[in-house]
Amino acid sequence: MHLEMFDDCQMDSRRALWLSRARTLVLSDFFFGLGAGRRRTLEGLPLAAHLDPWERLVSLLSDYQPEQIVVLGNIKPNQGNLVGEEASELNAYISKLTGKSRPVIQVVGQSDRSEGPAVTNPLFKVVEHLQIESYHFMHRRRIFVYPRLDNREIWINGGVHPVFALPVRSPSGGEDWMRVSGFLYTGYAVVMPPFMPYAQGHEVFLPDRLPKQAKGYKLLADRVSPIDLSQLPLPPEHLRHIARFTKKDRGGDSRTPIEPSL
């Protein structure tokens, strides 16, 4: 269920990082606003336990008992300007994270869309930059350009959603491919998968474009396991990009998720 990346940093298959020394749970792109977890797949079937957001959140809090939580990215889209029921829903989500006394720090890329009257919990704080011990947190789309840090310090970025294209065998025994979400370590930054599997903005990483020191980790069911990037072949062209549906494709719903298999 979890795999050690550093002495004090574990990757969890429930799409989270656990910083043991700081007793901090890290989540990226919580995005409960995109359907308050869209409780169905596109086939109309319930989400498996390892995909259901509430199941994962409750189990993470129970297993690790974190002293604080770091959330990278918005909890609900444009959360600073929400009113009425959406504002109440946002504060309910935050209350579930904070409990009675647990601080929650949100690191955002667009602070003007995050701060506002909707957020009233005194345990909740919105920042653009955060450092906890040797870890610096950000939520940015670019992954290979970072401010220089001390050699022992690491960036944790939630703004990119890593996907790897892996060769597999088809049911008939032929060659096939599968795209899976995962974690990426570039040598100076840990890039996290989104907490919500259906969040948009996934990026397929090609092994020949990654730094030599990069390490990849795939998420399959309830497991996280390493990928040998040096042995990973280049995928076919049509698997190197993840297209977003147009509004017409979505039938007018601008928030329909894509790539449910991720």
PDB file of C-alpha atoms in Angstrom:
ATOM      1  CA  MET A   1       0.000   0.000   0.000  1.00  0.00           C
ATOM      2  CA  HIS A   2       2.950   2.332   0.571  1.00  0.00           C
ATOM      3  CA  LEU A   3       6.546   2.576  -0.620  1.00  0.00           C
ATOM      4  CA  GLU A   4       9.427   4.536   0.864  1.00  0.00           C
ATOM      5  CA  MET A   5      10.873   7.282  -1.331  1.00  0.00           C
ATOM      6  CA  PHE A   6      13.152   8.807   1.326  1.00  0.00           C
ATOM      7  CA  ASP A   7      13.793   7.974   4.969  1.00  0.00           C
ATOM      8  CA  ASP A   8      10.978  10.270   6.074  1.00  0.00           C
ATOM      9  CA  CYS A   9       8.779  10.260   2.950  1.00  0.00           C
ATOM     10  CA  GLN A  10       6.440   7.472   1.875  1.00  0.00           C
ATOM     11  CA  MET A  11       4.307   7.223  -1.251  1.00  0.00           C
ATOM     12  CA  ASP A  12       0.874   5.817  -0.501  1.00  0.00           C
ATOM     13  CA  SER A  13      -1.199   4.011  -3.138  1.00  0.00           C
ATOM     14  CA  ARG A  14      -4.187   6.050  -1.951  1.00  0.00           C
ATOM     15  CA  ARG A  15      -2.595   8.971  -3.834  1.00  0.00           C
ATOM     16  CA  ALA A  16      -0.878  10.675  -0.928  1.00  0.00           C
ATOM     17  CA  LEU A  17       2.537  11.342   0.575  1.00  0.00           C
ATOM     18  CA  TRP A  18       3.313  10.761   4.229  1.00  0.00           C
ATOM     19  CA  LEU A  19       6.139  12.792   5.786  1.00  0.00           C
ATOM     20  CA  SER A  20       6.807  10.746   8.897  1.00  0.00           C
ATOM     21  CA  ARG A  21       9.229  13.062  10.692  1.00  0.00           C
ATOM     22  CA  ALA A  22       6.870  16.021  10.341  1.00  0.00           C
ATOM     23  CA  ARG A  23       3.772  13.810  10.754  1.00  0.00           C
ATOM     24  CA  THR A  24       2.281  15.539   7.725  1.00  0.00           C
ATOM     25  CA  LEU A  25      -0.114  14.081   5.155  1.00  0.00           C
ATOM     26  CA  VAL A  26       0.164  15.593   1.662  1.00  0.00           C
ATOM     27  CA  LEU A  27      -2.676  15.503  -0.888  1.00  0.00           C
ATOM     28  CA  SER A  28      -2.712  17.019  -4.368  1.00  0.00           C
ATOM     29  CA  ASP A  29      -5.731  18.346  -6.277  1.00  0.00           C
ATOM     30  CA  PHE A  30      -8.315  17.360  -3.705  1.00  0.00           C
ATOM     31  CA  PHE A  31     -11.025  18.767  -6.032  1.00  0.00           C
ATOM     32  CA  PHE A  32     -14.088  17.505  -4.222  1.00  0.00           C
ATOM     33  CA  GLY A  33     -15.916  20.231  -6.090  1.00  0.00           C
ATOM     34  CA  LEU A  34     -15.723  18.232  -9.293  1.00  0.00           C
ATOM     35  CA  GLY A  35     -18.716  16.142  -8.405  1.00  0.00           C
ATOM     36  CA  ALA A  36     -18.115  15.840  -4.651  1.00  0.00           C
ATOM     37  CA  GLY A  37     -16.491  12.857  -5.776  1.00  0.00           C
ATOM     38  CA  ARG A  38     -18.443  11.718  -8.785  1.00  0.00           C
ATOM     39  CA  ARG A  39     -19.634   8.532  -7.198  1.00  0.00           C
ATOM     40  CA  ARG A  40     -20.040   6.632 -10.451  1.00  0.00           C
ATOM     41  CA  THR A  41     -17.804   5.569 -13.257  1.00  0.00           C
ATOM     42  CA  LEU A  42     -18.857   6.290 -16.820  1.00  0.00           C
ATOM     43  CA  GLU A  43     -20.277   2.765 -16.939  1.00  0.00           C
ATOM     44  CA  GLY A  44     -22.574   3.544 -14.012  1.00  0.00           C
ATOM     45  CA  LEU A  45     -20.728   1.265 -11.600  1.00  0.00           C
ATOM     46  CA  PRO A  46     -19.656   2.338  -8.103  1.00  0.00           C
ATOM     47  CA  LEU A  47     -16.045   3.366  -7.701  1.00  0.00           C
ATOM     48  CA  ALA A  48     -13.755   0.703  -6.259  1.00  0.00           C
ATOM     49  CA  ALA A  49     -12.673   1.317  -2.682  1.00  0.00           C
ATOM     50  CA  HIS A  50      -9.169   2.356  -3.768  1.00  0.00           C
ATOM     51  CA  LEU A  51     -10.699   5.035  -6.030  1.00  0.00           C
ATOM     52  CA  ASP A  52     -13.539   6.316  -3.851  1.00  0.00           C
ATOM     53  CA  PRO A  53     -12.269   9.632  -2.422  1.00  0.00           C
ATOM     54  CA  TRP A  54     -14.030   9.482   0.932  1.00  0.00           C
ATOM     55  CA  GLU A  55     -12.944   5.887   1.567  1.00  0.00           C
ATOM     56  CA  ARG A  56      -9.348   6.830   0.861  1.00  0.00           C
ATOM     57  CA  LEU A  57      -9.453  10.023   2.907  1.00  0.00           C
ATOM     58  CA  VAL A  58     -10.961   8.364   5.976  1.00  0.00           C
ATOM     59  CA  SER A  59      -8.510   5.464   5.828  1.00  0.00           C
ATOM     60  CA  LEU A  60      -5.521   7.803   5.402  1.00  0.00           C
ATOM     61  CA  LEU A  61      -6.531   9.880   8.424  1.00  0.00           C
ATOM     62  CA  SER A  62      -7.142   6.738  10.464  1.00  0.00           C
ATOM     63  CA  ASP A  63      -3.888   5.010   9.511  1.00  0.00           C
ATOM     64  CA  TYR A  64      -1.479   7.934   9.844  1.00  0.00           C
ATOM     65  CA  GLN A  65      -3.164  10.171  12.437  1.00  0.00           C
ATOM     66  CA  PRO A  66      -1.447  13.231  10.919  1.00  0.00           C
ATOM     67  CA  GLU A  67      -0.722  16.301  13.012  1.00  0.00           C
ATOM     68  CA  GLN A  68      -1.243  18.499   9.960  1.00  0.00           C
ATOM     69  CA  ILE A  69      -2.354  18.191   6.335  1.00  0.00           C
ATOM     70  CA  VAL A  70      -0.978  19.936   3.263  1.00  0.00           C
ATOM     71  CA  VAL A  71      -3.324  20.243   0.279  1.00  0.00           C
ATOM     72  CA  LEU A  72      -1.784  21.238  -3.066  1.00  0.00           C
ATOM     73  CA  GLY A  73      -4.243  22.991  -5.386  1.00  0.00           C
ATOM     74  CA  ASN A  74      -7.865  23.992  -4.929  1.00  0.00           C
ATOM     75  CA  ILE A  75     -10.363  21.974  -2.923  1.00  0.00           C
ATOM     76  CA  LYS A  76     -13.205  23.310  -5.053  1.00  0.00           C
ATOM     77  CA  PRO A  77     -12.817  25.272  -8.302  1.00  0.00           C
ATOM     78  CA  ASN A  78     -12.757  29.041  -7.721  1.00  0.00           C
ATOM     79  CA  GLN A  79     -13.282  28.375  -4.029  1.00  0.00           C
ATOM     80  CA  GLY A  80     -12.753  31.985  -2.961  1.00  0.00           C
ATOM     81  CA  ASN A  81     -15.916  33.178  -4.696  1.00  0.00           C
ATOM     82  CA  LEU A  82     -18.379  30.475  -3.698  1.00  0.00           C
ATOM     83  CA  VAL A  83     -21.709  31.379  -2.130  1.00  0.00           C
ATOM     84  CA  GLY A  84     -24.695  29.565  -0.645  1.00  0.00           C
ATOM     85  CA  GLU A  85     -24.665  25.786  -0.625  1.00  0.00           C
ATOM     86  CA  GLU A  86     -21.313  25.521  -2.397  1.00  0.00           C
ATOM     87  CA  ALA A  87     -19.657  27.682   0.259  1.00  0.00           C
ATOM     88  CA  SER A  88     -21.202  25.545   3.003  1.00  0.00           C
ATOM     89  CA  GLU A  89     -20.055  22.394   1.212  1.00  0.00           C
ATOM     90  CA  LEU A  90     -16.500  23.721   0.962  1.00  0.00           C
ATOM     91  CA  ASN A  91     -16.349  24.486   4.670  1.00  0.00           C
ATOM     92  CA  ALA A  92     -17.771  21.039   5.445  1.00  0.00           C
ATOM     93  CA  TYR A  93     -14.927  19.437   3.476  1.00  0.00           C
ATOM     94  CA  ILE A  94     -12.372  21.562   5.300  1.00  0.00           C
ATOM     95  CA  SER A  95     -13.913  20.649   8.662  1.00  0.00           C
ATOM     96  CA  LYS A  96     -13.510  16.958   7.828  1.00  0.00           C
ATOM     97  CA  LEU A  97      -9.817  17.584   7.195  1.00  0.00           C
ATOM     98  CA  THR A  98      -9.163  19.717  10.260  1.00  0.00           C
ATOM     99  CA  GLY A  99     -11.191  17.676  12.731  1.00  0.00           C
ATOM    100  CA  LYS A 100     -11.128  19.424  16.108  1.00  0.00           C
ATOM    101  CA  SER A 101      -7.568  20.728  16.136  1.00  0.00           C
ATOM    102  CA  ARG A 102      -5.570  19.701  13.041  1.00  0.00           C
ATOM    103  CA  PRO A 103      -4.093  22.532  10.908  1.00  0.00           C
ATOM    104  CA  VAL A 104      -4.671  22.301   7.150  1.00  0.00           C
ATOM    105  CA  ILE A 105      -2.402  24.315   4.868  1.00  0.00           C
ATOM    106  CA  GLN A 106      -3.411  24.773   1.251  1.00  0.00           C
ATOM    107  CA  VAL A 107      -0.691  25.601  -1.278  1.00  0.00           C
ATOM    108  CA  VAL A 108      -2.248  27.141  -4.370  1.00  0.00           C
ATOM    109  CA  GLY A 109      -1.056  28.297  -7.765  1.00  0.00           C
ATOM    110  CA  GLN A 110      -3.761  30.972  -8.100  1.00  0.00           C
ATOM    111  CA  SER A 111      -4.318  32.533  -4.699  1.00  0.00           C
ATOM    112  CA  ASP A 112      -6.860  35.039  -6.042  1.00  0.00           C
ATOM    113  CA  ARG A 113      -9.198  32.120  -6.774  1.00  0.00           C
ATOM    114  CA  SER A 114      -8.771  30.546  -3.351  1.00  0.00           C
ATOM    115  CA  GLU A 115      -9.048  33.164  -0.624  1.00  0.00           C
ATOM    116  CA  GLY A 116     -12.447  34.584   0.144  1.00  0.00           C
ATOM    117  CA  PRO A 117     -15.452  34.615   2.460  1.00  0.00           C
ATOM    118  CA  ALA A 118     -16.209  30.939   1.783  1.00  0.00           C
ATOM    119  CA  VAL A 119     -13.283  29.813   3.936  1.00  0.00           C
ATOM    120  CA  THR A 120     -14.071  30.502   7.596  1.00  0.00           C
ATOM    121  CA  ASN A 121     -12.288  27.695   9.468  1.00  0.00           C
ATOM    122  CA  PRO A 122      -9.545  29.189  11.713  1.00  0.00           C
ATOM    123  CA  LEU A 123      -7.466  26.002  11.314  1.00  0.00           C
ATOM    124  CA  PHE A 124      -7.343  26.454   7.535  1.00  0.00           C
ATOM    125  CA  LYS A 125      -4.633  28.569   5.900  1.00  0.00           C
ATOM    126  CA  VAL A 126      -4.020  29.418   2.228  1.00  0.00           C
ATOM    127  CA  VAL A 127      -0.456  30.114   1.048  1.00  0.00           C
ATOM    128  CA  GLU A 128       1.424  30.219  -2.254  1.00  0.00           C
ATOM    129  CA  HIS A 129       4.678  28.780  -0.910  1.00  0.00           C
ATOM    130  CA  LEU A 130       5.387  26.490   2.014  1.00  0.00           C
ATOM    131  CA  GLN A 131       8.411  24.816   3.553  1.00  0.00           C
ATOM    132  CA  ILE A 132       8.252  22.024   6.123  1.00  0.00           C
ATOM    133  CA  GLU A 133      11.699  20.866   7.204  1.00  0.00           C
ATOM    134  CA  SER A 134      13.568  19.939   3.994  1.00  0.00           C
ATOM    135  CA  TYR A 135      10.480  19.945   1.752  1.00  0.00           C
ATOM    136  CA  HIS A 136       9.222  22.894  -0.304  1.00  0.00           C
ATOM    137  CA  PHE A 137       5.682  22.719  -1.666  1.00  0.00           C
ATOM    138  CA  MET A 138       4.268  24.181  -4.871  1.00  0.00           C
ATOM    139  CA  HIS A 139       1.382  23.773  -7.282  1.00  0.00           C
ATOM    140  CA  ARG A 140       2.718  24.587 -10.749  1.00  0.00           C
ATOM    141  CA  ARG A 141       2.382  23.111 -14.216  1.00  0.00           C
ATOM    142  CA  ARG A 142       6.077  23.237 -15.122  1.00  0.00           C
ATOM    143  CA  ILE A 143       8.088  20.368 -13.663  1.00  0.00           C
ATOM    144  CA  PHE A 144      11.688  20.789 -14.801  1.00  0.00           C
ATOM    145  CA  VAL A 145      12.257  24.441 -13.889  1.00  0.00           C
ATOM    146  CA  TYR A 146      12.463  25.060 -10.155  1.00  0.00           C
ATOM    147  CA  PRO A 147      14.222  27.644  -7.976  1.00  0.00           C
ATOM    148  CA  ARG A 148      17.502  26.210  -6.769  1.00  0.00           C
ATOM    149  CA  LEU A 149      17.462  24.672  -3.303  1.00  0.00           C
ATOM    150  CA  ASP A 150      20.064  23.335  -0.922  1.00  0.00           C
ATOM    151  CA  ASN A 151      21.263  19.872  -1.961  1.00  0.00           C
ATOM    152  CA  ARG A 152      19.307  18.229   0.827  1.00  0.00           C
ATOM    153  CA  GLU A 153      16.035  20.021   0.087  1.00  0.00           C
ATOM    154  CA  ILE A 154      13.297  18.738  -2.222  1.00  0.00           C
ATOM    155  CA  TRP A 155      10.344  20.278  -4.048  1.00  0.00           C
ATOM    156  CA  ILE A 156       6.948  18.588  -3.861  1.00  0.00           C
ATOM    157  CA  ASN A 157       4.761  19.641  -6.790  1.00  0.00           C
ATOM    158  CA  GLY A 158       1.064  18.899  -7.222  1.00  0.00           C
ATOM    159  CA  GLY A 159       0.425  20.902 -10.388  1.00  0.00           C
ATOM    160  CA  VAL A 160       1.278  18.117 -12.840  1.00  0.00           C
ATOM    161  CA  HIS A 161      -0.540  14.781 -12.977  1.00  0.00           C
ATOM    162  CA  PRO A 162       2.009  12.125 -14.008  1.00  0.00           C
ATOM    163  CA  VAL A 163       0.968   9.334 -16.354  1.00  0.00           C
ATOM    164  CA  PHE A 164       3.153   6.529 -17.700  1.00  0.00           C
ATOM    165  CA  ALA A 165       2.412   4.469 -20.821  1.00  0.00           C
ATOM    166  CA  LEU A 166       3.381   0.858 -20.076  1.00  0.00           C
ATOM    167  CA  PRO A 167       3.611  -2.101 -22.476  1.00  0.00           C
ATOM    168  CA  VAL A 168       1.353  -4.999 -21.466  1.00  0.00           C
ATOM    169  CA  ARG A 169      -0.052  -8.206 -22.922  1.00  0.00           C
ATOM    170  CA  SER A 170      -3.566  -8.177 -24.304  1.00  0.00           C
ATOM    171  CA  PRO A 171      -6.047 -10.941 -23.322  1.00  0.00           C
ATOM    172  CA  SER A 172      -5.203 -12.677 -26.592  1.00  0.00           C
ATOM    173  CA  GLY A 173      -1.491 -12.604 -25.815  1.00  0.00           C
ATOM    174  CA  GLY A 174      -0.581  -9.806 -28.201  1.00  0.00           C
ATOM    175  CA  GLU A 175       1.217  -6.554 -27.474  1.00  0.00           C
ATOM    176  CA  ASP A 176      -0.788  -3.729 -25.974  1.00  0.00           C
ATOM    177  CA  TRP A 177      -0.347  -0.562 -23.917  1.00  0.00           C
ATOM    178  CA  MET A 178      -1.828   0.805 -20.723  1.00  0.00           C
ATOM    179  CA  ARG A 179      -1.651   4.314 -19.280  1.00  0.00           C
ATOM    180  CA  VAL A 180      -1.377   4.530 -15.494  1.00  0.00           C
ATOM    181  CA  SER A 181      -1.045   7.362 -13.001  1.00  0.00           C
ATOM    182  CA  GLY A 182       1.860   7.485 -10.611  1.00  0.00           C
ATOM    183  CA  PHE A 183       4.529   9.434  -8.778  1.00  0.00           C
ATOM    184  CA  LEU A 184       7.616  10.903 -10.445  1.00  0.00           C
ATOM    185  CA  TYR A 185      10.895  11.840  -8.786  1.00  0.00           C
ATOM    186  CA  THR A 186      13.023  14.059 -11.024  1.00  0.00           C
ATOM    187  CA  GLY A 187      16.081  14.210  -8.786  1.00  0.00           C
ATOM    188  CA  TYR A 188      15.080  17.509  -7.193  1.00  0.00           C
ATOM    189  CA  ALA A 189      11.296  17.302  -7.064  1.00  0.00           C
ATOM    190  CA  VAL A 190       8.560  14.808  -6.255  1.00  0.00           C
ATOM    191  CA  VAL A 191       5.612  15.154  -8.639  1.00  0.00           C
ATOM    192  CA  MET A 192       2.371  13.821  -7.168  1.00  0.00           C
ATOM    193  CA  PRO A 193      -0.690  12.270  -8.806  1.00  0.00           C
ATOM    194  CA  PRO A 194      -4.035  14.008  -8.190  1.00  0.00           C
ATOM    195  CA  PHE A 195      -6.087  12.759  -5.259  1.00  0.00           C
ATOM    196  CA  MET A 196      -9.059  12.653  -7.638  1.00  0.00           C
ATOM    197  CA  PRO A 197      -8.365  10.056 -10.373  1.00  0.00           C
ATOM    198  CA  TYR A 198     -10.585  11.897 -12.862  1.00  0.00           C
ATOM    199  CA  ALA A 199      -8.924  15.325 -12.476  1.00  0.00           C
ATOM    200  CA  GLN A 200      -7.884  16.833 -15.802  1.00  0.00           C
ATOM    201  CA  GLY A 201      -4.404  17.954 -16.799  1.00  0.00           C
ATOM    202  CA  HIS A 202      -2.651  14.560 -16.907  1.00  0.00           C
ATOM    203  CA  GLU A 203       0.670  14.514 -18.717  1.00  0.00           C
ATOM    204  CA  VAL A 204       2.178  11.397 -20.289  1.00  0.00           C
ATOM    205  CA  PHE A 205       5.893  11.293 -19.494  1.00  0.00           C
ATOM    206  CA  LEU A 206       8.214   9.975 -22.182  1.00  0.00           C
ATOM    207  CA  PRO A 207      11.321   8.227 -20.812  1.00  0.00           C
ATOM    208  CA  ASP A 208      13.681   9.885 -23.300  1.00  0.00           C
ATOM    209  CA  ARG A 209      12.636  13.346 -22.080  1.00  0.00           C
ATOM    210  CA  LEU A 210      13.120  12.708 -18.380  1.00  0.00           C
ATOM    211  CA  PRO A 211      16.322  13.491 -16.453  1.00  0.00           C
ATOM    212  CA  LYS A 212      18.692  10.537 -16.165  1.00  0.00           C
ATOM    213  CA  GLN A 213      18.218  10.468 -12.409  1.00  0.00           C
ATOM    214  CA  ALA A 214      14.408  10.361 -12.683  1.00  0.00           C
ATOM    215  CA  LYS A 215      12.446   7.577 -11.000  1.00  0.00           C
ATOM    216  CA  GLY A 216       8.874   6.567 -11.761  1.00  0.00           C
ATOM    217  CA  TYR A 217       6.298   4.766  -9.633  1.00  0.00           C
ATOM    218  CA  LYS A 218       3.014   3.379 -10.946  1.00  0.00           C
ATOM    219  CA  LEU A 219      -0.354   3.147  -9.215  1.00  0.00           C
ATOM    220  CA  LEU A 220      -2.275  -0.046  -9.929  1.00  0.00           C
ATOM    221  CA  ALA A 221      -5.292  -0.956  -7.804  1.00  0.00           C
ATOM    222  CA  ASP A 222      -4.151  -0.591  -4.195  1.00  0.00           C
ATOM    223  CA  ARG A 223      -0.413  -0.834  -4.892  1.00  0.00           C
ATOM    224  CA  VAL A 224       2.405   1.547  -5.709  1.00  0.00           C
ATOM    225  CA  SER A 225       5.486   0.016  -7.334  1.00  0.00           C
ATOM    226  CA  PRO A 226       8.623   1.248  -9.138  1.00  0.00           C
ATOM    227  CA  ILE A 227       8.978   1.508 -12.907  1.00  0.00           C
ATOM    228  CA  ASP A 228      12.315   0.851 -14.610  1.00  0.00           C
ATOM    229  CA  LEU A 229      12.364   3.976 -16.762  1.00  0.00           C
ATOM    230  CA  SER A 230      15.606   2.905 -18.453  1.00  0.00           C
ATOM    231  CA  GLN A 231      13.802  -0.120 -19.932  1.00  0.00           C
ATOM    232  CA  LEU A 232      10.559   1.664 -20.787  1.00  0.00           C
ATOM    233  CA  PRO A 233      10.020   1.887 -24.568  1.00  0.00           C
ATOM    234  CA  LEU A 234       8.524   4.915 -26.246  1.00  0.00           C
ATOM    235  CA  PRO A 235       4.752   4.525 -26.593  1.00  0.00           C
ATOM    236  CA  PRO A 236       2.880   4.909 -29.881  1.00  0.00           C
ATOM    237  CA  GLU A 237       2.173   8.488 -30.896  1.00  0.00           C
ATOM    238  CA  HIS A 238      -1.535   8.298 -30.074  1.00  0.00           C
ATOM    239  CA  LEU A 239      -0.740   7.434 -26.436  1.00  0.00           C
ATOM    240  CA  ARG A 240       1.609  10.343 -25.869  1.00  0.00           C
ATOM    241  CA  HIS A 241      -1.145  12.890 -25.405  1.00  0.00           C
ATOM    242  CA  ILE A 242      -4.354  12.919 -23.408  1.00  0.00           C
ATOM    243  CA  ALA A 243      -7.002  14.854 -25.265  1.00  0.00           C
ATOM    244  CA  ARG A 244      -9.644  16.783 -23.390  1.00  0.00           C
ATOM    245  CA  PHE A 245     -13.255  16.551 -24.433  1.00  0.00           C
ATOM    246  CA  THR A 246     -14.751  19.587 -26.096  1.00  0.00           C
ATOM    247  CA  LYS A 247     -17.925  21.054 -24.673  1.00  0.00           C
ATOM    248  CA  LYS A 248     -19.819  19.386 -27.518  1.00  0.00           C
ATOM    249  CA  ASP A 249     -18.245  16.013 -26.674  1.00  0.00           C
ATOM    250  CA  ARG A 250     -19.346  16.444 -23.079  1.00  0.00           C
ATOM    251  CA  GLY A 251     -22.911  17.111 -24.019  1.00  0.00           C
ATOM    252  CA  GLY A 252     -22.694  20.577 -22.536  1.00  0.00           C
ATOM    253  CA  ASP A 253     -21.204  19.550 -19.176  1.00  0.00           C
ATOM    254  CA  SER A 254     -17.925  21.417 -18.915  1.00  0.00           C
ATOM    255  CA  ARG A 255     -16.795  19.378 -15.898  1.00  0.00           C
ATOM    256  CA  THR A 256     -17.190  15.812 -17.178  1.00  0.00           C
ATOM    257  CA  PRO A 257     -14.027  13.874 -16.242  1.00  0.00           C
ATOM    258  CA  ILE A 258     -11.793  12.214 -18.812  1.00  0.00           C
ATOM    259  CA  GLU A 259      -9.552   9.160 -18.642  1.00  0.00           C
ATOM    260  CA  PRO A 260     -11.569   7.295 -15.974  1.00  0.00           C
ATOM    261  CA  SER A 261      -9.162   4.372 -16.158  1.00  0.00           C
ATOM    262  CA  LEU A 262      -6.373   6.452 -14.668  1.00  0.00           C
TER     263      LEU A 262
END
